[in-house]
């Protein structure tokens, strides 16, 4: 349960933490675009370098980032295997690899150089994607600042009557209560363990059943919490976004604009690097 | 006799992260059997953490927890060479002894939570069954007892909790806060633990509810002569209901001993945010101004009695 990266704000004093959250959302989107622009070795090298630079700038320990990559191992192996075996190209690396079957059938294993490159690029792309988004957003931005930024960025949607404020408020509350509910779950689990509950042994059905004594009290308390929160908000005269002012008003600074400009320049640079036919270029 | 012994126990939350927090720092203490021991400390002093160590819900970061002289967190490897010398295993072949010891260690680990019954803070939030009966029966059921045995224990537990038996068929969610609390405590008592640990059993109850809960705990302790450990931050309650006391502050042990021993050393409590009971302070002040009162007055009832006697005797002399 502790490996969930969502809402894992890591407090530190770094330039990445200081970027305006709105700028960070835009930066993240642009960075994702950059990862998909990369097509050859030079571009991917630049991308990897940028991810390393970003991480070191953010002062987040490498250990934490590696831990957030761990759940990806399965997906990475799977996609790279598919890439290795399914890509067809010109340079066959395994001309004589054959597996004989009964009845004289023979299965040719064909691995092309292009497949290996594709697999490598795919792994790099996914890893950098995750590092970029987690460093730029989840590790360095508090959930509250993030939803605040989203509300600001989605403001134009108000013209077509999208309830932007309500969506932002709901997201804030949901994010705010993830750690609380996790704590509550742990507490109830401990309480039931103290009465001899066993959550780890037995088959799937038995294990699912053994979770009932945790889920029922959790649901009950979640509903109670929701009622209490609603009452508390009403007591403070909350009635939606109308005429609501903000305590923390976001100010866009020169550094934020510079960061966005830098990443645009980085994207242009990657497009430029893609033109060099170095080793292999992805299609 | 000491039922539970903590030997240089420390506990750290989230080690190696920026959220690292030391909750217990080198705590060594012993808890006497067959009496009520109060654990007192301010918020964040490590009381609740300590309670979770007693029944093995969490293991200490360093140090040992002994129950009846057995380190509750010991693994097979820790005890194997030692136990091999025991008479019951010495006669066996080594492979058979290994198997038997492994089974015994696993059994002890599994039955630990039944031997040390823990009632957590605000236990009413753990109720989940359709009826009160089923909820109290949850613990005994996990112990693998027979239906009749479970029934007997549920009725016994509900009697100890001071609730009417008619409540057993109701839904626990329809009860009042105080009733829910008692049902939750009954759910632990039904396991007939040798040690009953209660974390803030009276938190959030009105004065009458508090008194009732504490009275019932005392009654339960006397009737079963089990070991009871209670956590509280109220000196008044602890002085009234506990025989022994443990004082924690800032994750460290400040004092342990009988109520007299702890309260006679007021200087120890300074800086912990705790204080001796108000009634004790009052009688000590009265004594300083010339009244003949003892130092060890911890309950209002006793103070009233003493002052009445004093008044009567003074009246006689004048």
Coordinates of C-alpha atoms in Angstrom, one line a residue, chain B:
Chain B
X1 CA 5.4 -11.0 39.2
X2 CA 6.1 -9.3 35.9
X3 CA 3.7 -10.2 33.1
X4 CA 5.2 -8.0 30.4
X5 CA 8.7 -6.6 30.2
X6 CA 10.0 -4.1 27.7
X7 CA 13.8 -4.2 27.2
X8 CA 15.4 -1.1 25.6
X9 CA 12.6 -0.8 23.1
X10 CA 12.7 1.8 20.4
X11 CA 10.2 2.4 17.5
X12 CA 10.7 4.5 14.5
X13 CA 7.9 5.3 12.0
X14 CA 8.9 5.6 8.3
X15 CA 12.6 5.0 8.8
X16 CA 14.8 6.5 6.0
X17 CA 12.2 9.0 4.7
X18 CA 11.8 12.7 5.4
X19 CA 8.7 11.6 7.4
X20 CA 10.9 9.6 9.9
X21 CA 9.7 9.9 13.4
X22 CA 10.9 8.3 16.6
X23 CA 7.9 7.3 18.6
X24 CA 9.6 5.3 21.4
X25 CA 13.2 5.9 22.5
X26 CA 15.0 3.3 24.5
X27 CA 12.1 2.4 26.8
X28 CA 12.6 -0.3 29.5
X29 CA 9.8 -1.1 31.9
X30 CA 7.9 -4.0 33.5
X31 CA 4.2 -4.5 34.0
X32 CA 3.0 -6.4 37.0
X33 CA 0.5 -9.2 36.7
X34 CA -3.0 -9.2 38.2
X35 CA -3.4 -5.5 38.6
X36 CA -4.3 -2.4 36.7
X37 CA -1.4 -0.4 35.2
X38 CA -2.0 3.0 33.9
X39 CA 0.1 4.4 31.0
X40 CA 0.0 8.2 31.0
X41 CA 1.5 10.6 28.5
X42 CA 0.6 13.6 26.5
X43 CA -0.5 13.4 22.8
X44 CA 2.3 12.1 20.8
X45 CA 4.3 10.7 23.7
X46 CA 4.3 7.2 22.2
X47 CA 1.5 5.6 24.3
X48 CA -0.5 4.1 21.5
X49 CA 2.6 3.0 19.7
X50 CA 3.7 1.1 22.8
X51 CA 0.3 -0.6 23.0
X52 CA 0.6 -1.9 19.5
X53 CA 4.0 -3.5 20.4
X54 CA 2.4 -5.5 23.3
X55 CA 0.3 -7.8 21.1
X56 CA 2.7 -8.0 18.2
X57 CA 0.8 -5.8 15.8
X58 CA 4.1 -4.1 15.1
X59 CA 7.5 -5.1 16.1
X60 CA 10.0 -2.8 17.8
X61 CA 12.7 -1.2 15.6
X62 CA 15.2 -2.3 18.3
X63 CA 14.8 -3.9 21.7
X64 CA 12.6 -6.8 22.9
X65 CA 9.1 -7.3 24.3
X66 CA 8.7 -10.2 26.7
X67 CA 5.4 -11.8 27.7
X68 CA 5.8 -14.3 30.6
X69 CA 9.5 -14.3 29.8
X70 CA 9.1 -15.1 26.1
X71 CA 10.3 -12.6 23.5
X72 CA 7.1 -12.3 21.4
X73 CA 8.9 -11.3 18.3
X74 CA 11.4 -14.2 18.3
X75 CA 11.7 -16.2 15.2
X76 CA 12.4 -19.9 14.9
X77 CA 16.1 -19.3 14.5
X78 CA 16.3 -17.3 17.7
X79 CA 14.8 -20.0 19.9
X80 CA 16.0 -23.2 18.2
X81 CA 19.3 -23.8 19.8
X82 CA 17.9 -22.8 23.2
X83 CA 14.8 -24.9 23.1
X84 CA 16.6 -28.0 21.8
X85 CA 17.9 -28.4 25.3
X86 CA 14.4 -28.3 26.8
X87 CA 13.4 -31.7 28.2
X88 CA 10.3 -32.1 25.9
X89 CA 12.4 -31.6 22.7
X90 CA 15.7 -33.2 23.9
X91 CA 14.4 -36.7 23.6
X92 CA 13.1 -36.2 20.0
X93 CA 15.1 -36.8 16.9
X94 CA 16.6 -33.5 15.6
X95 CA 14.3 -33.3 12.5
X96 CA 11.2 -34.0 14.6
X97 CA 12.3 -31.5 17.2
X98 CA 12.9 -28.9 14.5
X99 CA 9.4 -29.4 13.2
X100 CA 7.8 -29.3 16.6
X101 CA 9.6 -26.1 17.6
X102 CA 8.7 -24.5 14.3
X103 CA 5.0 -25.3 14.9
X104 CA 5.2 -24.0 18.5
X105 CA 6.8 -20.7 17.5
X106 CA 4.1 -20.3 14.8
X107 CA 1.4 -21.1 17.3
X108 CA 2.6 -18.6 19.8
X109 CA 2.7 -15.9 17.2
X110 CA -0.8 -16.7 16.1
X111 CA -2.3 -16.9 19.6
X112 CA -0.5 -13.8 20.8
X113 CA -3.4 -11.5 19.9
X114 CA -5.8 -13.7 21.9
X115 CA -3.5 -13.7 24.9
X116 CA -3.0 -10.0 24.8
X117 CA -6.4 -8.4 23.9
X118 CA -6.0 -4.9 22.5
X119 CA -8.9 -2.4 22.5
X120 CA -7.8 0.4 20.2
X121 CA -8.7 4.0 20.6
X122 CA -12.3 4.7 19.5
X123 CA -12.9 1.0 19.1
X124 CA -16.6 1.6 18.1
X125 CA -15.4 2.2 14.5
X126 CA -14.4 -1.4 14.2
X127 CA -17.9 -2.8 14.5
X128 CA -19.1 -4.4 11.3
X129 CA -21.5 -7.3 11.9
X130 CA -25.3 -7.4 11.5
X131 CA -25.9 -8.0 15.2
X132 CA -24.1 -7.3 18.4
X133 CA -23.9 -11.0 19.1
X134 CA -22.1 -11.7 15.9
X135 CA -19.7 -8.9 16.4
X136 CA -18.7 -10.0 19.9
X137 CA -18.4 -13.6 18.5
X138 CA -15.9 -12.5 15.8
X139 CA -12.9 -12.8 18.1
X140 CA -13.8 -16.2 19.6
X141 CA -14.7 -17.4 16.2
X142 CA -11.2 -16.6 14.9
X143 CA -9.9 -18.6 17.8
X144 CA -11.6 -21.6 16.4
X145 CA -13.9 -22.3 19.3
X146 CA -17.1 -24.4 19.3
X147 CA -20.6 -22.7 19.0
X148 CA -21.5 -23.4 22.6
X149 CA -18.2 -22.1 23.9
X150 CA -18.6 -18.9 21.7
X151 CA -22.1 -18.4 23.1
X152 CA -21.0 -18.8 26.7
X153 CA -18.2 -16.2 26.1
X154 CA -20.5 -13.7 24.3
X155 CA -22.9 -13.8 27.3
X156 CA -20.1 -13.5 29.8
X157 CA -18.6 -10.6 27.9
X158 CA -21.9 -8.7 27.6
X159 CA -22.4 -9.1 31.4
X160 CA -19.0 -7.6 32.1
X161 CA -19.7 -4.7 29.8
X162 CA -22.8 -3.8 31.9
X163 CA -25.1 -4.0 28.9
X164 CA -28.5 -5.7 28.8
X165 CA -28.6 -9.1 27.0
X166 CA -31.5 -7.9 24.8
X167 CA -29.0 -5.7 23.0
X168 CA -27.4 -8.8 21.4
X169 CA -29.9 -9.1 18.6
X170 CA -29.7 -5.4 17.6
X171 CA -27.5 -4.0 14.9
X172 CA -24.4 -2.4 16.3
X173 CA -24.9 0.6 14.1
X174 CA -28.2 1.5 15.9
X175 CA -26.6 1.8 19.3
X176 CA -25.5 5.0 21.1
X177 CA -21.8 6.0 21.2
X178 CA -21.3 4.7 24.7
X179 CA -23.0 1.4 24.0
X180 CA -21.0 0.9 20.9
X181 CA -17.8 1.4 22.9
X182 CA -18.9 -1.2 25.4
X183 CA -19.8 -3.7 22.7
X184 CA -16.3 -3.2 21.1
X185 CA -14.7 -3.8 24.5
X186 CA -16.8 -6.8 25.0
X187 CA -15.6 -8.1 21.6
X188 CA -12.1 -8.2 23.0
X189 CA -13.1 -9.5 26.5
X190 CA -14.8 -12.4 24.8
X191 CA -11.4 -13.8 23.8
X192 CA -10.6 -14.1 27.6
X193 CA -7.2 -12.5 27.2
X194 CA -4.6 -12.9 30.0
X195 CA -3.7 -9.2 29.4
X196 CA -6.3 -6.6 28.5
X197 CA -4.9 -3.5 26.9
X198 CA -7.2 -0.5 26.6
X199 CA -6.1 2.6 24.6
X200 CA -8.1 5.6 26.0
X201 CA -11.1 3.6 26.9
X202 CA -13.1 6.6 28.0
X203 CA -12.1 9.1 25.3
X204 CA -14.9 11.2 24.1
X205 CA -17.4 10.0 26.7
X206 CA -19.3 12.2 29.2
X207 CA -18.3 12.1 32.8
X208 CA -20.9 9.5 33.8
X209 CA -19.9 7.3 30.8
X210 CA -16.3 7.6 31.8
X211 CA -16.9 6.6 35.4
X212 CA -19.1 3.6 34.3
X213 CA -16.5 2.3 31.8
X214 CA -13.7 2.6 34.4
X215 CA -15.8 0.9 37.1
X216 CA -16.6 -2.0 34.8
X217 CA -12.9 -2.4 33.8
X218 CA -12.0 -2.6 37.5
X219 CA -14.8 -5.1 38.2
X220 CA -13.6 -7.1 35.2
X221 CA -10.1 -7.1 36.5
X222 CA -11.1 -8.2 40.0
X223 CA -13.4 -11.0 38.7
X224 CA -10.9 -12.5 36.3
X225 CA -7.7 -11.4 38.1
X226 CA -6.2 -10.7 34.7
X227 CA -3.6 -8.1 33.9
X228 CA -5.1 -4.8 32.7
X229 CA -3.2 -1.9 31.0
X230 CA -5.0 1.3 30.5
X231 CA -3.8 4.3 28.5
X232 CA -5.0 7.8 29.4
X233 CA -3.8 11.4 29.6
X234 CA -6.0 12.1 32.6
X235 CA -4.1 11.9 35.8
X236 CA -7.3 12.1 37.8
X237 CA -8.7 8.9 36.3
X238 CA -5.4 7.0 36.5
X239 CA -4.9 7.9 40.2
X240 CA -8.4 6.7 41.0
X241 CA -8.4 3.3 39.1
X242 CA -4.8 2.2 38.7
X243 CA -2.4 0.5 41.1
X244 CA 0.7 1.1 39.1
X245 CA 1.7 3.8 36.7
X246 CA 4.0 4.4 33.7
X247 CA 4.6 7.9 32.6
X248 CA 5.8 8.6 29.1
X249 CA 6.9 12.0 27.6
X250 CA 8.5 12.8 24.3
X251 CA 8.9 9.1 23.4
X252 CA 10.8 8.4 26.6
X253 CA 10.0 6.7 29.9
X254 CA 9.8 9.3 32.7
X255 CA 8.6 7.3 35.7
X256 CA 7.2 4.0 36.6
X257 CA 6.0 2.5 39.9
X258 CA 3.0 2.7 42.2
X259 CA 0.8 5.8 42.2
X260 CA 2.4 6.9 45.4
X261 CA 5.9 6.6 44.0
X262 CA 5.1 8.5 40.9
X263 CA 3.1 11.3 42.4
X264 CA 5.5 11.8 45.3
X265 CA 8.1 12.9 42.8
X266 CA 6.4 15.9 41.4
X267 CA 9.6 17.3 39.8
X268 CA 9.7 14.3 37.4
X269 CA 6.5 15.4 35.9
X270 CA 7.6 18.9 35.2
X271 CA 8.0 19.7 31.6
X272 CA 6.0 16.7 30.5
X273 CA 2.8 18.7 30.2
X274 CA 1.4 16.4 32.9
X275 CA 0.6 17.2 36.5
X276 CA -0.4 15.4 39.6
X277 CA -4.2 15.3 40.2
X278 CA -5.9 18.6 41.1
X279 CA -7.2 17.2 44.3
X280 CA -3.7 16.1 45.4
X281 CA -2.5 19.6 44.6
X282 CA -5.3 21.1 46.7
X283 CA -4.7 18.9 49.7
X284 CA -1.0 19.5 49.6
X285 CA -1.7 23.3 49.5
X286 CA -4.1 22.9 52.5
X287 CA -1.4 20.9 54.3
X288 CA 1.1 23.7 53.7
X289 CA -1.3 26.2 55.3
X290 CA -1.5 24.1 58.4
X291 CA -4.2 21.5 58.0
X292 CA -3.3 17.9 59.1
X293 CA -3.7 16.1 55.8
X294 CA -1.7 13.3 54.3
X295 CA 0.3 13.7 51.1
X296 CA -1.3 10.8 49.2
X297 CA -4.8 11.9 48.5
X298 CA -5.6 11.1 44.9
X299 CA -9.4 10.9 44.8
X300 CA -12.1 13.4 45.6
X301 CA -14.0 10.9 47.7
X302 CA -11.0 10.3 49.9
X303 CA -10.4 14.1 50.3
X304 CA -14.0 14.6 51.3
X305 CA -13.8 11.9 53.9
X306 CA -10.6 13.3 55.4
X307 CA -11.8 16.8 55.5
X308 CA -15.1 15.6 57.1
X309 CA -13.1 13.8 59.8
X310 CA -10.9 16.9 60.3
X311 CA -13.9 19.1 60.6
X312 CA -15.6 16.7 63.1
X313 CA -12.4 16.5 65.3
X314 CA -11.9 20.3 65.2
X315 CA -15.5 20.8 66.2
X316 CA -14.9 18.6 69.2
X317 CA -11.9 20.5 70.5
X318 CA -13.4 24.0 70.2

